[in-house]
CSV table of C-alpha atoms in Angstrom, one decimal:
chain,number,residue,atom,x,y,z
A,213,UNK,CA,0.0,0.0,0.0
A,214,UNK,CA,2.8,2.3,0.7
A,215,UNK,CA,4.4,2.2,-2.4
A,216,UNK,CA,1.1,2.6,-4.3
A,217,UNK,CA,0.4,5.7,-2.3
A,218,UNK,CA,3.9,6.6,-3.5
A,219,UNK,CA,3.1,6.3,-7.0
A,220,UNK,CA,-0.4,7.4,-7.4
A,221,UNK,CA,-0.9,10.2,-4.3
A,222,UNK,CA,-2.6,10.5,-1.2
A,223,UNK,CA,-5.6,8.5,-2.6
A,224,UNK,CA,-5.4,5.0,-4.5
A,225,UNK,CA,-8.3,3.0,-5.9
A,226,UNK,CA,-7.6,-0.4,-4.9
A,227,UNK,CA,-10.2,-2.1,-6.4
A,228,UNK,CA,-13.5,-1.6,-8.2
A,229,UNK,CA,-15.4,0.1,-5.1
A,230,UNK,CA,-12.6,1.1,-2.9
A,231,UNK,CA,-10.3,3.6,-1.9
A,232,UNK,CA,-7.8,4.1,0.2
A,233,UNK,CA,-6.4,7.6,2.0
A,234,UNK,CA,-3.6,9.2,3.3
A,235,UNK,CA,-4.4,12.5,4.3
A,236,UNK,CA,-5.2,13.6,8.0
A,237,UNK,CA,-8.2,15.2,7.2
A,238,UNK,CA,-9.5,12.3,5.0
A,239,UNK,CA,-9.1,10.7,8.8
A,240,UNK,CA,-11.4,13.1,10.1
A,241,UNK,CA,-14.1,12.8,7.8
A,242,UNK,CA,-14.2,9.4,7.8
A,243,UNK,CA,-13.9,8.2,11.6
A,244,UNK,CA,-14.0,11.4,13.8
A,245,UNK,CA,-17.8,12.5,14.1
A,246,UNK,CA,-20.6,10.8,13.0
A,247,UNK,CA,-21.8,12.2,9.1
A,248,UNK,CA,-24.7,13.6,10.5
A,249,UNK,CA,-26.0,13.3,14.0
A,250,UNK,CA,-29.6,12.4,13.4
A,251,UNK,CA,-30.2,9.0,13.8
A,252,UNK,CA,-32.2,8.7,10.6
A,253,UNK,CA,-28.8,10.0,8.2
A,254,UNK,CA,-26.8,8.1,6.5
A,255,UNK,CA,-23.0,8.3,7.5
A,256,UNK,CA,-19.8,6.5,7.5
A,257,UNK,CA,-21.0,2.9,8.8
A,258,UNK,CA,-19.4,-0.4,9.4
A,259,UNK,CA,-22.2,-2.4,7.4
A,260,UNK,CA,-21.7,-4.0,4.1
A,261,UNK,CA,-17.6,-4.3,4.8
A,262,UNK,CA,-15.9,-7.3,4.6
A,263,UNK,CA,-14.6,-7.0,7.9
A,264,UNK,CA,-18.2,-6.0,9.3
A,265,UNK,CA,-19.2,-9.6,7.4
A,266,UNK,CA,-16.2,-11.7,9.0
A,267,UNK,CA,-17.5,-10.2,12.1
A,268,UNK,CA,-21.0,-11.4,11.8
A,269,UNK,CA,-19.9,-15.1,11.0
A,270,UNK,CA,-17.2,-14.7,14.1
A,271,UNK,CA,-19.8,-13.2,16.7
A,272,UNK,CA,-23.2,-14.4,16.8
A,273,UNK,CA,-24.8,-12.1,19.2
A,274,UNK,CA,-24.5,-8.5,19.5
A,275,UNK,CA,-20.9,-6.6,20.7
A,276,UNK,CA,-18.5,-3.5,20.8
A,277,UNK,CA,-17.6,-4.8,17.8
A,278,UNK,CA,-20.5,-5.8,15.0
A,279,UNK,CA,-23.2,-3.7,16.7
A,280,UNK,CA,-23.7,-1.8,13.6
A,281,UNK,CA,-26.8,0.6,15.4
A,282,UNK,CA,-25.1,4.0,16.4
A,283,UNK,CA,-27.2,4.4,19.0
A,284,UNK,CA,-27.0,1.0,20.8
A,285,UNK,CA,-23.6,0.8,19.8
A,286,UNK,CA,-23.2,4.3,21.8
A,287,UNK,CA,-25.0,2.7,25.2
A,288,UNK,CA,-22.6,-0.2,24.8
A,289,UNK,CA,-20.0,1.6,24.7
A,290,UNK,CA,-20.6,3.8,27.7
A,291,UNK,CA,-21.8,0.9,29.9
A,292,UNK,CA,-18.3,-0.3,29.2
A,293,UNK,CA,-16.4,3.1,29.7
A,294,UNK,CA,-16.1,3.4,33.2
A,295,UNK,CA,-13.5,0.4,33.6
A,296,UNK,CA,-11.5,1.6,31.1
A,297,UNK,CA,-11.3,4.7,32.7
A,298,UNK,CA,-7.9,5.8,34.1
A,299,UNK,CA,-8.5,5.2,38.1
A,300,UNK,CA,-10.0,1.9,36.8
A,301,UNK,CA,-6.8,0.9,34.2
A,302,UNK,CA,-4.6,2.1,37.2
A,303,UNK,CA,-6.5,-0.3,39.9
A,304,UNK,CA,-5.6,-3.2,37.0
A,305,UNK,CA,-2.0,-3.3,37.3
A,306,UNK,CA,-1.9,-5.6,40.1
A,307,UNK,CA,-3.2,-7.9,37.5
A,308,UNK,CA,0.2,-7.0,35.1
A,309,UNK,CA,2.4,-7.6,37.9
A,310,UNK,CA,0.5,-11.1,38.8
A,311,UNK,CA,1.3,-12.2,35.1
A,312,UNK,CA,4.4,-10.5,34.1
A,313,UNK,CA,6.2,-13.0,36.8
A,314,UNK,CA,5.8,-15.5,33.4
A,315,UNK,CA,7.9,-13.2,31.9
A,316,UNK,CA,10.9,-12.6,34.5
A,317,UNK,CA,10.7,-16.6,34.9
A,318,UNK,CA,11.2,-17.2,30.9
A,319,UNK,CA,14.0,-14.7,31.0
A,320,UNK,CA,15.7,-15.6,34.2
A,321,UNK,CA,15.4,-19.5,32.9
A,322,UNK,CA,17.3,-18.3,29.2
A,323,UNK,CA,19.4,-16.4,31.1
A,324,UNK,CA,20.2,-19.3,33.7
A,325,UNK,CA,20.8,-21.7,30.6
A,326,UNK,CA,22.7,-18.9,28.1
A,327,UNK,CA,20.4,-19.8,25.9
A,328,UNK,CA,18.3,-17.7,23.3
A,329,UNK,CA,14.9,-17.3,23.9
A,330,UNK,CA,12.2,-15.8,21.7
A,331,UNK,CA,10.2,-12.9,23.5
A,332,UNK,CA,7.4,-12.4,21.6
A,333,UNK,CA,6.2,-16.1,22.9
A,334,UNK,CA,6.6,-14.4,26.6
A,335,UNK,CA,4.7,-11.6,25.7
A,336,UNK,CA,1.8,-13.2,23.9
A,337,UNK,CA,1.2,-15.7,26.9
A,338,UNK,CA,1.1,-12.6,29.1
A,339,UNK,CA,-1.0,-10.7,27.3
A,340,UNK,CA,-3.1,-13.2,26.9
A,341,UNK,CA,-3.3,-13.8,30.4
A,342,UNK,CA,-4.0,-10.2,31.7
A,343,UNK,CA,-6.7,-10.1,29.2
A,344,UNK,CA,-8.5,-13.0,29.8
A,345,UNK,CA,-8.6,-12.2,33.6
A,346,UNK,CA,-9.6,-8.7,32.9
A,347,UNK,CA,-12.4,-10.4,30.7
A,348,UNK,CA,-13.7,-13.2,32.1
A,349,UNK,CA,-12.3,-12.9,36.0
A,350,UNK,CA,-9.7,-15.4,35.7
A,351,UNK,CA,-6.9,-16.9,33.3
A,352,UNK,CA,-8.5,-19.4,30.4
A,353,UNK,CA,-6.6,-22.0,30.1
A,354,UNK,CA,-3.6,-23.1,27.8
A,355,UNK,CA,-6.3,-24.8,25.5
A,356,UNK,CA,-8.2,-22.2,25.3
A,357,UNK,CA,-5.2,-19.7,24.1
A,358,UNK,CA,-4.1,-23.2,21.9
A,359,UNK,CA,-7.6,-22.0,20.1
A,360,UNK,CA,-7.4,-18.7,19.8
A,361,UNK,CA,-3.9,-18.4,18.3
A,362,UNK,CA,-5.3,-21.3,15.6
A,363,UNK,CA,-7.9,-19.3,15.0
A,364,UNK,CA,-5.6,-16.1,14.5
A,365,UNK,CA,-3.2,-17.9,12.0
A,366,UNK,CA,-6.9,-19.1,10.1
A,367,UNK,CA,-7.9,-15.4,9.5
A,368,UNK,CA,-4.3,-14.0,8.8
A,369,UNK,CA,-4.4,-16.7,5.9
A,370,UNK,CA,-7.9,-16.4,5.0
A,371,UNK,CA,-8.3,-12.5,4.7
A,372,UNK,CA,-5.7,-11.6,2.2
A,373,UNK,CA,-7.7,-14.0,0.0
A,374,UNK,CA,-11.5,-12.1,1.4
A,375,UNK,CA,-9.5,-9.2,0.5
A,376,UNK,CA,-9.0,-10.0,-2.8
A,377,UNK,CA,-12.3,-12.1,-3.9
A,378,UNK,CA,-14.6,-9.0,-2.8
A,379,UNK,CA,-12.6,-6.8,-4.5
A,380,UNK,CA,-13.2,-9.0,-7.8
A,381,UNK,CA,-16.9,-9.6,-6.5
A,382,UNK,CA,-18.4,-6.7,-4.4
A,383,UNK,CA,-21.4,-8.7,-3.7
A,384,UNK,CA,-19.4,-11.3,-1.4
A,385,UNK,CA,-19.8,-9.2,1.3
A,386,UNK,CA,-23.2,-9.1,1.7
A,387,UNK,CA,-23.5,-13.2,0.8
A,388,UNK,CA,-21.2,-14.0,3.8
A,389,UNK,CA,-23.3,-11.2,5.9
A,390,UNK,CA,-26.7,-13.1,4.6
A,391,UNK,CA,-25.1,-16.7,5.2
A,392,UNK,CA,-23.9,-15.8,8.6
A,393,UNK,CA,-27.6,-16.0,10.0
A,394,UNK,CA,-27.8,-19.7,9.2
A,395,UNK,CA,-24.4,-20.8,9.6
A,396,UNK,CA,-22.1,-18.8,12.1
A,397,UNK,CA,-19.1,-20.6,12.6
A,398,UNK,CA,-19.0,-20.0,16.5
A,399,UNK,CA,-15.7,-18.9,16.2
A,400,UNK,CA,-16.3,-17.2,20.2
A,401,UNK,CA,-17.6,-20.3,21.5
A,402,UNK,CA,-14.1,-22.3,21.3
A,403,UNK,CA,-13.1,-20.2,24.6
A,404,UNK,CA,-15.3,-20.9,27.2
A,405,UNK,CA,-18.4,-23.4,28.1
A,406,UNK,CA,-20.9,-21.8,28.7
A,407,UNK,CA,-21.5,-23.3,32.7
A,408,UNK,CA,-18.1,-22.0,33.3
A,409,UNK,CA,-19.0,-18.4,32.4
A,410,UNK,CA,-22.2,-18.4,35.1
A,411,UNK,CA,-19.4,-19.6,37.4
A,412,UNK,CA,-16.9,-16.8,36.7
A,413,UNK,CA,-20.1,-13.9,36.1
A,414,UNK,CA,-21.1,-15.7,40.0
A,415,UNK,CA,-17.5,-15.0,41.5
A,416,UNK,CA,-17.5,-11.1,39.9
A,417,UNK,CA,-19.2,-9.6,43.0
A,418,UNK,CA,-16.6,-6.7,44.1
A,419,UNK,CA,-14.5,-6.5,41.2
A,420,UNK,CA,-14.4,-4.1,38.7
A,421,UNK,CA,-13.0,-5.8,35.3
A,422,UNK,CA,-14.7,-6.2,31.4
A,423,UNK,CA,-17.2,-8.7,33.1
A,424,UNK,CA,-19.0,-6.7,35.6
A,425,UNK,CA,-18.9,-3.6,32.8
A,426,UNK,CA,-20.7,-5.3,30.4
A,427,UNK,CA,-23.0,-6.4,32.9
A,428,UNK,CA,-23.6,-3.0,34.4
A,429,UNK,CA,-25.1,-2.6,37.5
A,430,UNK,CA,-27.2,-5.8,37.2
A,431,UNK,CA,-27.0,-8.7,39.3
A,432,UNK,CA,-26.1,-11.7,37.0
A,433,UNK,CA,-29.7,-13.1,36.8
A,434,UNK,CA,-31.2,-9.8,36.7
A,435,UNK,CA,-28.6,-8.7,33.5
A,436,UNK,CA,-30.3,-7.1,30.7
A,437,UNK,CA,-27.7,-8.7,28.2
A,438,UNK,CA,-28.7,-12.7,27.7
A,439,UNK,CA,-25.5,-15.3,28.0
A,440,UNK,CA,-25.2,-15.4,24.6
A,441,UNK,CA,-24.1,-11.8,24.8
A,442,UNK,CA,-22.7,-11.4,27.7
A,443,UNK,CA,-20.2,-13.9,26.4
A,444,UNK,CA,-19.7,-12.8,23.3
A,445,UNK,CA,-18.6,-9.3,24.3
A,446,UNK,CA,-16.2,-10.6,27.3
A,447,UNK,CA,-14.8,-12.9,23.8
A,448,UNK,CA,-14.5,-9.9,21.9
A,449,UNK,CA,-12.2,-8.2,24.0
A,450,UNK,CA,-9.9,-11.3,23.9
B,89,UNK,CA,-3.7,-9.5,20.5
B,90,UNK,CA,-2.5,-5.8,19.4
B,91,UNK,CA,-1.3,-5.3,22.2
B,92,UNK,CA,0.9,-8.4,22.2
B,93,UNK,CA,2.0,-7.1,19.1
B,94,UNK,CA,2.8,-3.8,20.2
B,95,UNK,CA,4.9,-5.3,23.1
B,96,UNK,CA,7.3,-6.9,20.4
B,97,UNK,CA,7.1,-4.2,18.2
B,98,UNK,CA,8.6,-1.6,20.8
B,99,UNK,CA,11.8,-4.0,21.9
B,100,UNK,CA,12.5,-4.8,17.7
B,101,UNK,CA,12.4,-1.0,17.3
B,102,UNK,CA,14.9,-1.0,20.8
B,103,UNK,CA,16.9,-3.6,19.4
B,104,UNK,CA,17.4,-1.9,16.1
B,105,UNK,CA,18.1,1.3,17.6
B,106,UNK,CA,20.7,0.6,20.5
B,107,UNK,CA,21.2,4.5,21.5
B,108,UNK,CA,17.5,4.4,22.0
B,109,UNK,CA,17.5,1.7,23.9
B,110,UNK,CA,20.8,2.9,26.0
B,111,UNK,CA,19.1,6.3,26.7
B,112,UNK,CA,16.3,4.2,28.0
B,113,UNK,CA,17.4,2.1,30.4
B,114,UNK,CA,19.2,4.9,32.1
B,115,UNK,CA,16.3,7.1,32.0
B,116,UNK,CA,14.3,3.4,33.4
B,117,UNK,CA,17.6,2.7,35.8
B,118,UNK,CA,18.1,6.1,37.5
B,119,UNK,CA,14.6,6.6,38.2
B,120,UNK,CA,13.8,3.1,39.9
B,121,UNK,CA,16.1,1.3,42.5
B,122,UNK,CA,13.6,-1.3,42.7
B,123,UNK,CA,10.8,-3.7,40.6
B,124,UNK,CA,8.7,-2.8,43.4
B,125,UNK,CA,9.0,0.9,42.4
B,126,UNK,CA,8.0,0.3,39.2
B,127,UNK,CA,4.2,1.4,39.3
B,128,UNK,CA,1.9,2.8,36.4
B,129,UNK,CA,2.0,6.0,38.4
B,130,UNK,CA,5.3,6.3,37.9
B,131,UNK,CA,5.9,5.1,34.1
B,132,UNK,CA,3.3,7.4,33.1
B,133,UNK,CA,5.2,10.5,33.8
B,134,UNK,CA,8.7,9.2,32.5
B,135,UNK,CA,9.2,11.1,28.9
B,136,UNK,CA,11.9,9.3,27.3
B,137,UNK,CA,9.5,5.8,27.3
B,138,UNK,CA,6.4,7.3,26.5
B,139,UNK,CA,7.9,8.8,23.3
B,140,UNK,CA,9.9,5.8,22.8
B,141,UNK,CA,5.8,4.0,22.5
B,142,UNK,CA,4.3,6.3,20.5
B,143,UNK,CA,7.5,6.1,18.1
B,144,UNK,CA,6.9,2.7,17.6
B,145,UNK,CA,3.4,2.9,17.5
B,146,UNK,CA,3.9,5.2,14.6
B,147,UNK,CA,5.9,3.1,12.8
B,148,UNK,CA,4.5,0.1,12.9
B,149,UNK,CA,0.8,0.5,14.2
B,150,UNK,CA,-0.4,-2.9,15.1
B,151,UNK,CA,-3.8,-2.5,13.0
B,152,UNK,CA,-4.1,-2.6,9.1
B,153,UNK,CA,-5.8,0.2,8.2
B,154,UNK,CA,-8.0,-1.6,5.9
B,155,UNK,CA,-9.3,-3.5,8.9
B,156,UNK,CA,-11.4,0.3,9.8
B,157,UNK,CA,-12.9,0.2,6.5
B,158,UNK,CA,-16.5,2.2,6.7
B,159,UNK,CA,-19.3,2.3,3.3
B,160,UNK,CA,-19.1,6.4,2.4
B,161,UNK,CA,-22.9,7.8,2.3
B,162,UNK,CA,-21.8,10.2,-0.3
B,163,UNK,CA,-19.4,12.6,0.6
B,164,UNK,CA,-16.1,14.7,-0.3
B,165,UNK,CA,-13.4,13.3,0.9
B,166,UNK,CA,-10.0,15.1,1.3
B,167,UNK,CA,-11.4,17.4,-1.3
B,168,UNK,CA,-12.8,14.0,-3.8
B,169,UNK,CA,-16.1,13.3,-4.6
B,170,UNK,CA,-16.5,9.6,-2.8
B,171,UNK,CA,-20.1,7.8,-4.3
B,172,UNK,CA,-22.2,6.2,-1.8
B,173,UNK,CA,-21.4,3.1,-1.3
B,174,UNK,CA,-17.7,3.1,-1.8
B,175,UNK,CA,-15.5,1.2,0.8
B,176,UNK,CA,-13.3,3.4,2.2
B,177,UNK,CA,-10.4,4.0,5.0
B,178,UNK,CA,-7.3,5.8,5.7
B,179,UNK,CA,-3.6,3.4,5.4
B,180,UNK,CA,-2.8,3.6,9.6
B,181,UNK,CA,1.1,2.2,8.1
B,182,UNK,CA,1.4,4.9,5.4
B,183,UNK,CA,0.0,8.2,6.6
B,184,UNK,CA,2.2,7.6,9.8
B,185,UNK,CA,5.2,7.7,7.4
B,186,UNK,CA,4.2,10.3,5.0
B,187,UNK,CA,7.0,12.4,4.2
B,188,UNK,CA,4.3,15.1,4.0
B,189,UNK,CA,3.6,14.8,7.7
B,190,UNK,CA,7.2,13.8,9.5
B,191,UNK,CA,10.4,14.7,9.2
B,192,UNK,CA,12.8,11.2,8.5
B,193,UNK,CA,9.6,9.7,8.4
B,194,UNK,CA,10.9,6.1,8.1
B,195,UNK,CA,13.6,6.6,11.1
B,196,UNK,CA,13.0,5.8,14.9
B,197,UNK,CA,13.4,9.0,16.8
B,198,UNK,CA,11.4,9.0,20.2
B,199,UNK,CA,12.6,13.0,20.4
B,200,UNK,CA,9.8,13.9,17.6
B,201,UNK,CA,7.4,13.4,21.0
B,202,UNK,CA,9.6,15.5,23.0
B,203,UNK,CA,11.3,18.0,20.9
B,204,UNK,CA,8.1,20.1,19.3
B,205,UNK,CA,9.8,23.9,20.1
B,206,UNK,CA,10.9,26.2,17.1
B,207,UNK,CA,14.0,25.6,16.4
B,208,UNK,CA,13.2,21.4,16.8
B,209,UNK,CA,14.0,19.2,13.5
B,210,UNK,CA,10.7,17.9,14.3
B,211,UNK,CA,8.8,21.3,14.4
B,212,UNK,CA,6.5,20.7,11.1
B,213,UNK,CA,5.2,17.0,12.4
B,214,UNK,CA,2.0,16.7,12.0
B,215,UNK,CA,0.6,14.8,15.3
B,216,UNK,CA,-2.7,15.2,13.4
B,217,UNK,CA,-1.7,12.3,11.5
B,218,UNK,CA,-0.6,9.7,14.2
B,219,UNK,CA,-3.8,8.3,15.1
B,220,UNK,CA,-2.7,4.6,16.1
B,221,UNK,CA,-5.8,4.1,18.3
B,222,UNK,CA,-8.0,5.7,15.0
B,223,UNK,CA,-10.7,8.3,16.7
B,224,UNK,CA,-14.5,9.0,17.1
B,225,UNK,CA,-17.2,7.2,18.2
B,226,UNK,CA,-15.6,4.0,17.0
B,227,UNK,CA,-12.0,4.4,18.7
B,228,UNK,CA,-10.1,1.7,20.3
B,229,UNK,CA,-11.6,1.8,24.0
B,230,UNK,CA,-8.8,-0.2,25.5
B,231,UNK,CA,-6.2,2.5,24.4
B,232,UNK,CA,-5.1,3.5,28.1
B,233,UNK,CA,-5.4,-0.5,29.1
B,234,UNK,CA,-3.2,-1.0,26.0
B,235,UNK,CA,-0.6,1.7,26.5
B,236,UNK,CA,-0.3,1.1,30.5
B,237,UNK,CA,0.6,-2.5,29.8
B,238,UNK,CA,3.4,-1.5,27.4
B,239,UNK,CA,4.9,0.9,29.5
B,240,UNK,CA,4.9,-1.0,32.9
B,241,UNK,CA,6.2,-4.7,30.7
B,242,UNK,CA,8.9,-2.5,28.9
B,243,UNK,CA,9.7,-0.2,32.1
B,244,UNK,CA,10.1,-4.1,34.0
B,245,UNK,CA,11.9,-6.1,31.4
B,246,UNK,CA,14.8,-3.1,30.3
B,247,UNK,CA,15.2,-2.2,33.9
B,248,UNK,CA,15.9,-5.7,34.7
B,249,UNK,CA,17.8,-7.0,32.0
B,250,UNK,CA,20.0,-6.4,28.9
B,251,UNK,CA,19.3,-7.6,25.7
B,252,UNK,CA,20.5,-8.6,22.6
B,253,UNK,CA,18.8,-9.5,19.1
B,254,UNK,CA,20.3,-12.8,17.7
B,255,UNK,CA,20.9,-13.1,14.4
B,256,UNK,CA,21.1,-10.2,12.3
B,257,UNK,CA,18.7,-12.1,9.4
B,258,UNK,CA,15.1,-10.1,11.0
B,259,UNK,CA,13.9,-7.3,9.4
B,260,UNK,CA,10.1,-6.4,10.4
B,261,UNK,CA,9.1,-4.6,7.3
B,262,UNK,CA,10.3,-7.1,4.7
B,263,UNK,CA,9.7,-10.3,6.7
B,264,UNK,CA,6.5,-9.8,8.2
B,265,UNK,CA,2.9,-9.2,6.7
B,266,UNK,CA,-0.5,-7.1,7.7
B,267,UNK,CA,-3.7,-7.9,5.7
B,268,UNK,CA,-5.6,-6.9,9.4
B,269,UNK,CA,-2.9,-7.2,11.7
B,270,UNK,CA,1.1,-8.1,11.7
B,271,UNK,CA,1.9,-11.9,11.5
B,272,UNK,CA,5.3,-13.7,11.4
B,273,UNK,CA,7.7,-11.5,13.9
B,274,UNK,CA,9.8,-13.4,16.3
B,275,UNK,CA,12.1,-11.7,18.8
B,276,UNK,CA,14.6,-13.7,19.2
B,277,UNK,CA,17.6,-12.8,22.4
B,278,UNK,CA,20.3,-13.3,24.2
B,279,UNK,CA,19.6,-12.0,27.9
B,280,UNK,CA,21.9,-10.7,30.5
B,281,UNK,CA,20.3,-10.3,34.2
B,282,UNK,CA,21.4,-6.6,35.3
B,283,UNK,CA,19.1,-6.5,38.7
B,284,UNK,CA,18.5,-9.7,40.8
């Protein structure tokens, strides 16, 4: 993309219905302000992408993420804002410190044996961890992560090719986005059963982390979110 | 999973730049005696490794642009008539190495964060145009989540120990790829334990 941008300017067609900026205030058109603050406008939405599509297929209920209404996506957000706030991110770091120790124990053992280790493996099972006990309460489990990372290698191979069939056949886009309503692939189901969730969602009372923001002030059987949704949003920030 | 990214995007950019990394790890070592002392508090008011993050962030933003691709309703864009209907989004990796927009735009220097006064090499950035998180209703919530973890991992792991890339062979920009986010970086290092 850089060298196209190089060649042709500070906008490039890359394919039949698409086009691709460089220029700050292009930025601010696009992402900054909704087009027009009435809720009947039209503005610069999510719908009919391909990554809105792969979204649909990957999340079957409602999140941060998909929720393509600007107005529930707004109420979404702000029941979520308050724990990423910076007294809350500040009141997390006890959770760094807990899972960084992976870290100082990969080094210290390379270190110890002279050997050469590779840090972006220490890193990835540490951020892993923080997150998923940010998310869900508590670490998920090697086998879990084991799923996640498959799944990640999956889409890094699979979009380049999404990429480049919608851009030969617009209309792929919105067959995935019709498809996905009779055969999601449940991608966000591979982390956690669903009996474990009510278990962690049971053990939340007190804390402040992802879980107990996306459930708001409600008491886990009063929740206005379902299961299905509550999990899928704790998945999404995985 | 950004955020991991971000992680080993920082210490390659470290690695690659060793005065960077020097200046640092005394700006890391003479400001903590201990790990214990090493709080978010404190990492957030330390200059020299915030703009050392948002360097690297700059360079190598963890999300592929096309990845925040919105449908136009009909509008001018950057001064271009844009159809409704037309998939559009702005190249995160590109605009944040426009030569239009940074001085040395393809060269690690942390002091573009610091040194904005006017007689500073760095006086005509553009920080309009370093927008790793993207903004608006639709920005990346867990920024400060994000950039608290970097700080307090890095602050911890360059404090503690010295490091050294092995194998000279690993270049991020021509060995690893981003269709929605980087894949195939590896970090491989020799470490020396400098605190206990």
């Amino acid at each position: 993309m850089a060298k196209l941008h190089k060649q042709y300017g500070p906008v490039v067609r890359v394919g039949p219905n698409e086009l691709s900026f460089i220029k700050f205030e292009a930025h601010n058109t696009i992402y900054r302000e909704p087009f027009d603050k009435s809720s009947t406008s039209k503005y610069f939405s999510k719908e009919g992408t391909i990554q809105d599509a792969v979204a649909q297929w990957v999340f079957q209920e409602t999140t941060l993420g998909n929720e393509l209404d600007r107005d529930k996506h707004r109420r979404l957000r702000q029941r979520m804002a308050p724990v990423f706030s910076m007294s809350a991110t500040m009141g997390q770091q006890g959770v760094h410190s807990k899972h960084f120790q992976s870290v100082v124990t990969g080094l210290d053992s390379s270190y110890d044996l002279s050997a050469t280790t590779d840090l972006t493996t220490l890193f990835d099972s540490m951020v892993w961890d923080i997150v998923s006990e940010l998310c869900f309460g508590e670490p998920l489990i090697a086998a879990q992560r084991h799923s996640f990372a498959c799944m990640r290698r999956i889409c890094e191979h699979l979009f380049p090719v999404l990429e480049m069939l919608n851009s030969l056949f617009p209309w792929l886009e919105r067959v995935m986005s019709f498809l996905s309503h009779y055969g999601p692939v449940k991608a966000a189901q591979g982390f956690l059963i669903a009996g474990k969730l009510r278990e962690c969602i049971e053990r939340q009372t007190g804390r402040h982390n992802f879980l107990t923001a996306i459930m708001g002030e409600h008491k886990p059987d009063d929740c206005q979110l379902t299961w299905a949704e509550l999990y899928n949003n704790a998945t999404f920030f995985v | 999973m950004t955020n991991e990214i971000s992680h080993s995007a920082l210490i390659y950019q470290l690695l690659s730049n060793t005065d960077c990394m020097a200046r640092l790890q005394q700006e890391l070592r003479t400001t903590f005696r201990t790990m214990d002392e090493i709080t978010a508090e404190g990492c957030l008011t330390l200059p020299f490794l915030n703009a050392c993050i948002n360097e690297s962030i700059r360079l190598l933003p963890p999300v592929a642009g096309k990845f925040n691709s919105r449908r136009c309703p009909g509008a001018h864009i950057s001064d271009v008539w844009v159809p409704e209907g037309t998939q559009v989004y702005i190249e995160y990796y590109t605009i944040q190495r426009s030569p239009e927009y940074w001085y040395f735009p393809d060269e690690y220097r942390p002091d573009r964060f610091l040194d904005r006064g006017e007689d500073s090499a760095y006086r005509y950035d553009t920080m309009d145009a370093f927008r790793p998180f993207s903004m608006g209703p639709r920005n990346c919530l867990g920024q400060r989540m994000a950039l608290q973890s970097l700080r307090l991992s890095i602050a911890k792991v360059l404090w503690k120990y010295d490091l050294k890339l092995e194998g000279q062979d690993f270049n991020w920009e021509r060995d690893c790829s981003c269709s929605a986010v980087w894949s195939n970086y590896r970090l491989p290092v020799r470490v020396t334990k400098v605190h206990g």
